[in-house]
PDB file of C-alpha atoms in Angstrom:
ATOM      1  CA  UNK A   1       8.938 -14.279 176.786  1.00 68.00           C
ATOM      2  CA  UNK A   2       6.736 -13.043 173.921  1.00 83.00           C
ATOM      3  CA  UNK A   3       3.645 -10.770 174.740  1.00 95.00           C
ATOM      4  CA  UNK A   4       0.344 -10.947 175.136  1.00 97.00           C
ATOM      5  CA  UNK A   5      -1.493  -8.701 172.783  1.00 97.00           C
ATOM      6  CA  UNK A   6      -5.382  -7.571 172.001  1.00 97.00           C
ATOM      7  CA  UNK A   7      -6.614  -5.763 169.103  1.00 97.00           C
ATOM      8  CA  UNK A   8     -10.166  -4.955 169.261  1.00 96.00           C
ATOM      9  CA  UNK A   9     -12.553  -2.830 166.732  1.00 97.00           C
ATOM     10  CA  UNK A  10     -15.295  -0.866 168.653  1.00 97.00           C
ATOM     11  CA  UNK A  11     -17.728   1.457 168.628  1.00 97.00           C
ATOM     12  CA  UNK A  12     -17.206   5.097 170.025  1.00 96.00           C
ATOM     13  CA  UNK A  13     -19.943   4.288 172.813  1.00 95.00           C
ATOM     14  CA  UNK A  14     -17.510   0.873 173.519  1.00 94.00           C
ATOM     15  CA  UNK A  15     -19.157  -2.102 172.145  1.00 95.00           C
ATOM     16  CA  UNK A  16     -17.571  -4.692 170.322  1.00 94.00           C
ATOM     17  CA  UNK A  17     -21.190  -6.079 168.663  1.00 92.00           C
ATOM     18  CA  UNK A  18     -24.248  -4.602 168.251  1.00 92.00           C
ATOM     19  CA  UNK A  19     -27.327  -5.448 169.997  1.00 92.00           C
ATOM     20  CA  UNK A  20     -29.247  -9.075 169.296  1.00 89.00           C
ATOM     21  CA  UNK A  21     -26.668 -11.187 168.055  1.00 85.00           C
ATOM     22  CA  UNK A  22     -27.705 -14.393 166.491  1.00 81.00           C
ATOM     23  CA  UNK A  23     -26.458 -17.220 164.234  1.00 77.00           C
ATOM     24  CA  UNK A  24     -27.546 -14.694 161.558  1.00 80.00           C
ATOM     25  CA  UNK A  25     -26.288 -11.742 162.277  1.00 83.00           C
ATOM     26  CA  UNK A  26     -22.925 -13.527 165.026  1.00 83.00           C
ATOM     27  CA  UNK A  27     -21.862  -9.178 165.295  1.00 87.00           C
ATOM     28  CA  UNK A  28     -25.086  -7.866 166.461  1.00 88.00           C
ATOM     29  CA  UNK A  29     -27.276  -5.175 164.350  1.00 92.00           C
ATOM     30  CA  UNK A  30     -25.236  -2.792 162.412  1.00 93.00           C
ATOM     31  CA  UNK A  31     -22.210  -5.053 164.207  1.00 91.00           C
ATOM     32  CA  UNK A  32     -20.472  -5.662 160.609  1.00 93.00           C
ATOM     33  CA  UNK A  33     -20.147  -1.655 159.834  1.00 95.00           C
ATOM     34  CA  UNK A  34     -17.370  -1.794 162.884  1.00 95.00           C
ATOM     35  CA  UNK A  35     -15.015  -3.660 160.429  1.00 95.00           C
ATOM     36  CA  UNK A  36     -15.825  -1.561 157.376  1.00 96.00           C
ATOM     37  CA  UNK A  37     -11.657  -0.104 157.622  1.00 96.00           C
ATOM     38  CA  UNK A  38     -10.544  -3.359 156.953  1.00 95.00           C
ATOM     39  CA  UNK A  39     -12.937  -3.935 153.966  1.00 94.00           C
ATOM     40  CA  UNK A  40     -12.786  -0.226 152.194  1.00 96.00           C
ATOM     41  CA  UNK A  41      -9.046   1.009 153.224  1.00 96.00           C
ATOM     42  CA  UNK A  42      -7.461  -2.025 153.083  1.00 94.00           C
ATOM     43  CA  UNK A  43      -3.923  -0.816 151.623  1.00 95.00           C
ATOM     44  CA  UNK A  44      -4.601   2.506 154.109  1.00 95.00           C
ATOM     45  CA  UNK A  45      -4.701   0.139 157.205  1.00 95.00           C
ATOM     46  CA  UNK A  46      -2.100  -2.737 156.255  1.00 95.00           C
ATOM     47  CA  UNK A  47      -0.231  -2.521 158.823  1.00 94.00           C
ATOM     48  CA  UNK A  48      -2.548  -2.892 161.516  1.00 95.00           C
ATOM     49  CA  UNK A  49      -4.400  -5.792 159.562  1.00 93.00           C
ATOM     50  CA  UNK A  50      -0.773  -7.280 159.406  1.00 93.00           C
ATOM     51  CA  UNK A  51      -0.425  -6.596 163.235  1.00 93.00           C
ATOM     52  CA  UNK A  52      -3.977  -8.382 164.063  1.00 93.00           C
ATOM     53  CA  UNK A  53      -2.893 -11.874 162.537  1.00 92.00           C
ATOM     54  CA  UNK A  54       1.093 -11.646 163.330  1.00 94.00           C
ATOM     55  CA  UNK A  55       1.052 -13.327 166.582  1.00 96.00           C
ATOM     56  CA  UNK A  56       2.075 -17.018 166.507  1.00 97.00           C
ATOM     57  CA  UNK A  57      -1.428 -18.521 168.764  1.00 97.00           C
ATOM     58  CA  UNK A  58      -4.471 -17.034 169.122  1.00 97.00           C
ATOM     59  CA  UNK A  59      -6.957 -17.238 172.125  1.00 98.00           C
ATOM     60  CA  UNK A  60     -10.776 -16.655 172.207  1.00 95.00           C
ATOM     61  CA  UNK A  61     -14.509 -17.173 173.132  1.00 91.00           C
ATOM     62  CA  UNK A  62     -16.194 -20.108 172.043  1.00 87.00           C
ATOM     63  CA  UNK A  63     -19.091 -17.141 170.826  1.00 84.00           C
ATOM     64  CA  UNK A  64     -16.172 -15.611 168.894  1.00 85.00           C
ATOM     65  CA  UNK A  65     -15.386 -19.870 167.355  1.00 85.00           C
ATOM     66  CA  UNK A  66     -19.356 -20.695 167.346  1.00 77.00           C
ATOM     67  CA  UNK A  67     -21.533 -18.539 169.294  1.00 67.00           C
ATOM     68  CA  UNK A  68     -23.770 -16.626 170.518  1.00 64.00           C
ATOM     69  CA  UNK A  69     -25.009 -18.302 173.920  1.00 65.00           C
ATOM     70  CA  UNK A  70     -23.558 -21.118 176.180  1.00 67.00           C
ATOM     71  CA  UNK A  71     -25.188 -24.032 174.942  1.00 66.00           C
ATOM     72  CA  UNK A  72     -23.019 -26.520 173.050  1.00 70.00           C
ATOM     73  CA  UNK A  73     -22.666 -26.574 169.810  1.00 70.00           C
ATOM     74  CA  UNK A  74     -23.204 -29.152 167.510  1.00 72.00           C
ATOM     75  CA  UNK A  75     -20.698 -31.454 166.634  1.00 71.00           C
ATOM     76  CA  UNK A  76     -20.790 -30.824 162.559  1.00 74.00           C
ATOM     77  CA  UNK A  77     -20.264 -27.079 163.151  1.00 70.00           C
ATOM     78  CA  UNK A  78     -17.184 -25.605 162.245  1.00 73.00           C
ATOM     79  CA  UNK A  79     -17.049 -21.774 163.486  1.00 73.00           C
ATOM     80  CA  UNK A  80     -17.878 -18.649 161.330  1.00 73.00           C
ATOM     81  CA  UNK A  81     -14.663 -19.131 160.113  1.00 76.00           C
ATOM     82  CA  UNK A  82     -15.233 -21.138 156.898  1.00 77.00           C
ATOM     83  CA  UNK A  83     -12.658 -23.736 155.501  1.00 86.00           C
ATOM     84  CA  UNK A  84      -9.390 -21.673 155.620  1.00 86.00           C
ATOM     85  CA  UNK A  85      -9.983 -19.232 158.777  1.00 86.00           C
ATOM     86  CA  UNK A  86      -7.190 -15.932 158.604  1.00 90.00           C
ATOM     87  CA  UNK A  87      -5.743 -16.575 161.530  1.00 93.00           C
ATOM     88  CA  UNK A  88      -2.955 -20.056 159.977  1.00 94.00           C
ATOM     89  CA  UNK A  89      -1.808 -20.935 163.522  1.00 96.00           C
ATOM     90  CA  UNK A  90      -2.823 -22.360 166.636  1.00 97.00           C
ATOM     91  CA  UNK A  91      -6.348 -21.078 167.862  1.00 97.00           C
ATOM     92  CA  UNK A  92      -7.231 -21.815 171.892  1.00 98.00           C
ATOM     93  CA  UNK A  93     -11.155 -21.189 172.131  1.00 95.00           C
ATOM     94  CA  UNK A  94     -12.349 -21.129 175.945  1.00 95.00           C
ATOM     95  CA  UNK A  95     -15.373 -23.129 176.704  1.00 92.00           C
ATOM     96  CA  UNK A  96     -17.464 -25.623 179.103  1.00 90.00           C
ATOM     97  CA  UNK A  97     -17.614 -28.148 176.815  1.00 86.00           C
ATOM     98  CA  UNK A  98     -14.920 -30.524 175.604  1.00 89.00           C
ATOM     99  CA  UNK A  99     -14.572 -31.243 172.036  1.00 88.00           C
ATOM    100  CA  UNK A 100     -11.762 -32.596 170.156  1.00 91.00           C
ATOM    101  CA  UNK A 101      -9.399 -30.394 168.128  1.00 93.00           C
ATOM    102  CA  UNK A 102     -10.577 -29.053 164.904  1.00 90.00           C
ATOM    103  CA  UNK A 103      -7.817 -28.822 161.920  1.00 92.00           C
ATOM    104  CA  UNK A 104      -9.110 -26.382 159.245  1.00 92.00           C
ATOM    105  CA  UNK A 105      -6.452 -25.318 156.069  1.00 91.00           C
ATOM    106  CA  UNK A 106      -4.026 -23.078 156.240  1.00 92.00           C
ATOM    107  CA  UNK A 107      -3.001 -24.256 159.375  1.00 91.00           C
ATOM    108  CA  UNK A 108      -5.567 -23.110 161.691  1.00 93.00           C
ATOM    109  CA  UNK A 109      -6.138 -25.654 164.557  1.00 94.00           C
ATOM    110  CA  UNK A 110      -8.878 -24.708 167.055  1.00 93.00           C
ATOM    111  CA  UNK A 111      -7.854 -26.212 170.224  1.00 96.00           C
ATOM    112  CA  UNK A 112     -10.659 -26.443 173.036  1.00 94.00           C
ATOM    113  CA  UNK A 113      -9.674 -25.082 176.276  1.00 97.00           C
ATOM    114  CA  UNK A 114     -12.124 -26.283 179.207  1.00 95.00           C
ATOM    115  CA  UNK A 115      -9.969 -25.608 182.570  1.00 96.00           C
ATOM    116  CA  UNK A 116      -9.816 -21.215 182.239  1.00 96.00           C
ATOM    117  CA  UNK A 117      -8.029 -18.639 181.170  1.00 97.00           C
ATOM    118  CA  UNK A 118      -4.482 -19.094 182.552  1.00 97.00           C
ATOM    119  CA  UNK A 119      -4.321 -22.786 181.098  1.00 98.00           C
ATOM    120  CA  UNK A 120      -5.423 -21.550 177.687  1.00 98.00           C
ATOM    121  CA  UNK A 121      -2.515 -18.904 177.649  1.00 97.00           C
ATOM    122  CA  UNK A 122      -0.116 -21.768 178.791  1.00 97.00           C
ATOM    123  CA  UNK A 123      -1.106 -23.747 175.748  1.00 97.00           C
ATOM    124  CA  UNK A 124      -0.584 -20.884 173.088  1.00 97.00           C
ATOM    125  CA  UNK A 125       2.010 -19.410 174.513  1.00 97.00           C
ATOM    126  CA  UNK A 126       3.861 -22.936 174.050  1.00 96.00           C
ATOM    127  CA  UNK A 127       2.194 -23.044 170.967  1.00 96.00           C
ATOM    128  CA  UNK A 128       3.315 -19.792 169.929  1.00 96.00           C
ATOM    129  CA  UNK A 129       7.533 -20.113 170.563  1.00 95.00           C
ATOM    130  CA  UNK A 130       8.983 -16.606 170.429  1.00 95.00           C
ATOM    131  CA  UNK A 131       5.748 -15.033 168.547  1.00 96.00           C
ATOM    132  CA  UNK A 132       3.316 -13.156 170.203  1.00 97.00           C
ATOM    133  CA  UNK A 133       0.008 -14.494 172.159  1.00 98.00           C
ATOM    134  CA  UNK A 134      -2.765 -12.451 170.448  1.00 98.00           C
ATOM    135  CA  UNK A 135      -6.527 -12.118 172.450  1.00 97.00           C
ATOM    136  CA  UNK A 136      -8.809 -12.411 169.694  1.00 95.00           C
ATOM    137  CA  UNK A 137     -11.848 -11.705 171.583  1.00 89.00           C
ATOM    138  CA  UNK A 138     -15.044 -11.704 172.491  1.00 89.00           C
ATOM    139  CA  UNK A 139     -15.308  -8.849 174.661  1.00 92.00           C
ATOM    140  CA  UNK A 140     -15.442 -11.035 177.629  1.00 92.00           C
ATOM    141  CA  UNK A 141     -12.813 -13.184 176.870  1.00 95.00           C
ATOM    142  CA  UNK A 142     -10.986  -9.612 176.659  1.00 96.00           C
ATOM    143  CA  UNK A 143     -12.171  -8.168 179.509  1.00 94.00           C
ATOM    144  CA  UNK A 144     -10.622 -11.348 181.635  1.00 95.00           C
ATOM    145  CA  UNK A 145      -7.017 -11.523 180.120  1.00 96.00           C
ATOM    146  CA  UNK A 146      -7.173  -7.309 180.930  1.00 95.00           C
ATOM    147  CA  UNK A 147      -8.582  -7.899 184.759  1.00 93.00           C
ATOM    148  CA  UNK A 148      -6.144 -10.431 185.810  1.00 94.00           C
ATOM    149  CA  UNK A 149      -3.210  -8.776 184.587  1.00 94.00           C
ATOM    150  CA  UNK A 150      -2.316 -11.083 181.892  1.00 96.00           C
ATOM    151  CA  UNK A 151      -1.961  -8.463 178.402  1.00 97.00           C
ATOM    152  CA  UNK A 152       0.472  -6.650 177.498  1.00 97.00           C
ATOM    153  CA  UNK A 153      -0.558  -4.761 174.906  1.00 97.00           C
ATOM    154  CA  UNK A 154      -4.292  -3.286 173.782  1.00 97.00           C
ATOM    155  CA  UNK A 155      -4.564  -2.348 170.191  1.00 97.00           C
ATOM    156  CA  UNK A 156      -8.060  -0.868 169.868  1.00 97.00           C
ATOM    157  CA  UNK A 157      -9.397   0.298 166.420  1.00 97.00           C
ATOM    158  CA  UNK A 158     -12.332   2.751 167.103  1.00 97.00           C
ATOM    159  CA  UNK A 159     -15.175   3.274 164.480  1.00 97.00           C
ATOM    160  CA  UNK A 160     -16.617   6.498 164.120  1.00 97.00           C
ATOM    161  CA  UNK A 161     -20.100   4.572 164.393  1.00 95.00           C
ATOM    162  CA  UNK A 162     -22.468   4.902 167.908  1.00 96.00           C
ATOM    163  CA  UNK A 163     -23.909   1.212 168.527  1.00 95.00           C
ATOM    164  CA  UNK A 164     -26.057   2.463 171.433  1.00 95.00           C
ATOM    165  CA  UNK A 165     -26.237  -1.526 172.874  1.00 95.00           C
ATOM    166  CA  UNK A 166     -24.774  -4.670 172.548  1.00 93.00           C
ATOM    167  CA  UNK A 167     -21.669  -5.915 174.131  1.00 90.00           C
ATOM    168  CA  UNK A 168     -19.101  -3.391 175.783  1.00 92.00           C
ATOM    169  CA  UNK A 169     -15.459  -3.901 176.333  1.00 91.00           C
ATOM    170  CA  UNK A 170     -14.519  -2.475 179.466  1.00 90.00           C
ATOM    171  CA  UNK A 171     -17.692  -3.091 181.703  1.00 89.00           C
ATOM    172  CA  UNK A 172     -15.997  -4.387 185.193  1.00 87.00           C
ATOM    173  CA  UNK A 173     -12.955  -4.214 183.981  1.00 88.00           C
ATOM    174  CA  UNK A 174     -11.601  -2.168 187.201  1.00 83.00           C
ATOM    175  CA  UNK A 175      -8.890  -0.276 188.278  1.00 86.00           C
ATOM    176  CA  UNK A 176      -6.654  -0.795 184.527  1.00 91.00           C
ATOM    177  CA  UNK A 177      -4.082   1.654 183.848  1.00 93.00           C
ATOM    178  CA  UNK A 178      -3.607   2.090 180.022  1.00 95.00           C
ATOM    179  CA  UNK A 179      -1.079   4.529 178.241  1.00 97.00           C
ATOM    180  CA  UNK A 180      -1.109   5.633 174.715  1.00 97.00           C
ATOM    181  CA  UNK A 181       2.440   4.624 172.936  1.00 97.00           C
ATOM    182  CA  UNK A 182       0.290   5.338 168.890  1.00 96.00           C
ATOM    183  CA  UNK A 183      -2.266   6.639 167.409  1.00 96.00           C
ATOM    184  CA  UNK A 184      -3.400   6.376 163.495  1.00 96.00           C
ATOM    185  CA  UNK A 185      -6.416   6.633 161.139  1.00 95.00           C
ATOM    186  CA  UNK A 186      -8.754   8.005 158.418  1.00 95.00           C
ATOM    187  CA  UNK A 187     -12.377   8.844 158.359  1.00 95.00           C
ATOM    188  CA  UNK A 188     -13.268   5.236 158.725  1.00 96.00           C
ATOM    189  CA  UNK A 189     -11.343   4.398 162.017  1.00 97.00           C
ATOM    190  CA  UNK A 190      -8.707   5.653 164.806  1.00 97.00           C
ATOM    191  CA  UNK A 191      -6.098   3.288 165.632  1.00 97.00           C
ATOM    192  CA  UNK A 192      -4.878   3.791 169.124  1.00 97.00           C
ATOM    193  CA  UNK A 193      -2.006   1.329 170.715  1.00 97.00           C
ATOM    194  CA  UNK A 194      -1.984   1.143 174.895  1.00 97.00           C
ATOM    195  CA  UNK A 195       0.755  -0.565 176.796  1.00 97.00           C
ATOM    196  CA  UNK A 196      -0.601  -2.028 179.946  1.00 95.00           C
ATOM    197  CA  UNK A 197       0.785  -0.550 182.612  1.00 94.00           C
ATOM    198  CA  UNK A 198       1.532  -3.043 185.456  1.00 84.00           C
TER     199      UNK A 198
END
C-alpha cells in the first residue's frame, strides 16, 4: 500500500501562515518569506521540491484550494492555483460544500470531498495506484491526518524566520510520536524527515 506523506514549510515558532490571512495576502503577513528556499536555492533544494509534488494524489483544505474562511466560494473561482497548478494529478480538497470537479491543465483535477477525512484518503489513494498519498495542507487539514493516525511520513522544512502568530501546526495534535530518519539545509531552511511512529 503506498504511504501517506506531509511536507510542510514553517516557521521556527510553528506556524504554517502568518497572521491575517486574506484573499490578498492567502499566507498571512510575512507568510510568503516561509517559501523563500524554494524560490532562491532552487537547484540547492531539488530534491525536496521533487519530493513535495512526487506523490500520485494530493489531499487538502478548501483554504489551501480557495480560502481563507468557511463560507463558500463562488462558483467562477478557481483556487490560487492559476491555470496549470504544480501539483499534475488528482487533488482531493475537504470541504462543506459540494461542487463539481474542477479540471485545470496539466492534469490537475480538484476533486471536492464533503463526507471527512478518511473518505478523501480513500479517493486518492485509489486515485493514486502504487504512488504515494501526499497531505498538502492547511495546517488543519495536517493536524487531522497526524491525530488519527493516518500519515506516514512528516517532511517539515523549517525557515529560519519567527512569525510570532498565525496558524500553528501541531496545536492539539496530542500524544504523536515522531522520529528523525534526515536532516538537510542551508541558511534559508532545515529540512528534517520524521517517520510516524505507530
Amino acid at each position: 500500500m503506498s504511504r501517506v506523506t506531509c511536507d510542510l514549510t514553517i516557521s521556527l515558532d510553528g506556524f504554517l501562515a502568518g497572521p491575517n490571512q486574506s484573499t490578498a495576502e492567502p499566507l498571512g503577513e510575512n507568510g510568503e518569506l516561509l517559501h523563500r528556499w524554494q524560490f532562491e536555492e532552487p537547484e540547492a533544494h531539488a530534491a525536496a521540491i521533487e519530493g513535495i509534488l512526487a506523490a500520485g494524489a494530493f489531499i487538502m483544505g478548501r483554504n489551501m484550494f480557495a480560502g481563507p474562511g468557511p463560507a463558500p466560494w463562488d462558483e467562477d473561482w478557481r483556487g490560487w492555483w492559476g491555470e496549470e497548478p504544480p501539483y499534475h494529478a488528482p487533488v482531493f480538497v475537504l470541504t462543506h460544500h459540494p461542487r463539481e470537479p474542477l479540471e485545470l491543465q496539466g492534469g490537475t483535477t480538484f476533486n471536492f470531498v464533503t463526507d471527512g477525512i478518511e473518505s478523501a484518503l480513500a479517493q486518492a489513494r485509489e486515485a493514486a495506484g502504487s504512488k504515494d498519498v501526499a497531505i498538502a495542507g492547511g495546517a488543519k487539514t495536517a493536524r487531522q491526518y497526524l491525530s488519527a493516525g493516518l500519515m506516514d511520513e512528516l517532511r517539515l522544512h523549517i525557515s529560519p524566520l519567527i512569525l510570532g502568530a498565525g496558524e500553528r501546526l501541531l496545536d492539539g495534535v496530542g500524544n504523536v510520536t515522531l522520529e528523525p530518519t534526515e536532516v538537510s539545509g542551508t541558511g534559508l531552511v532545515t529540512h528534517v524527515r520524521y517517520r510516524v511512529v505507530r
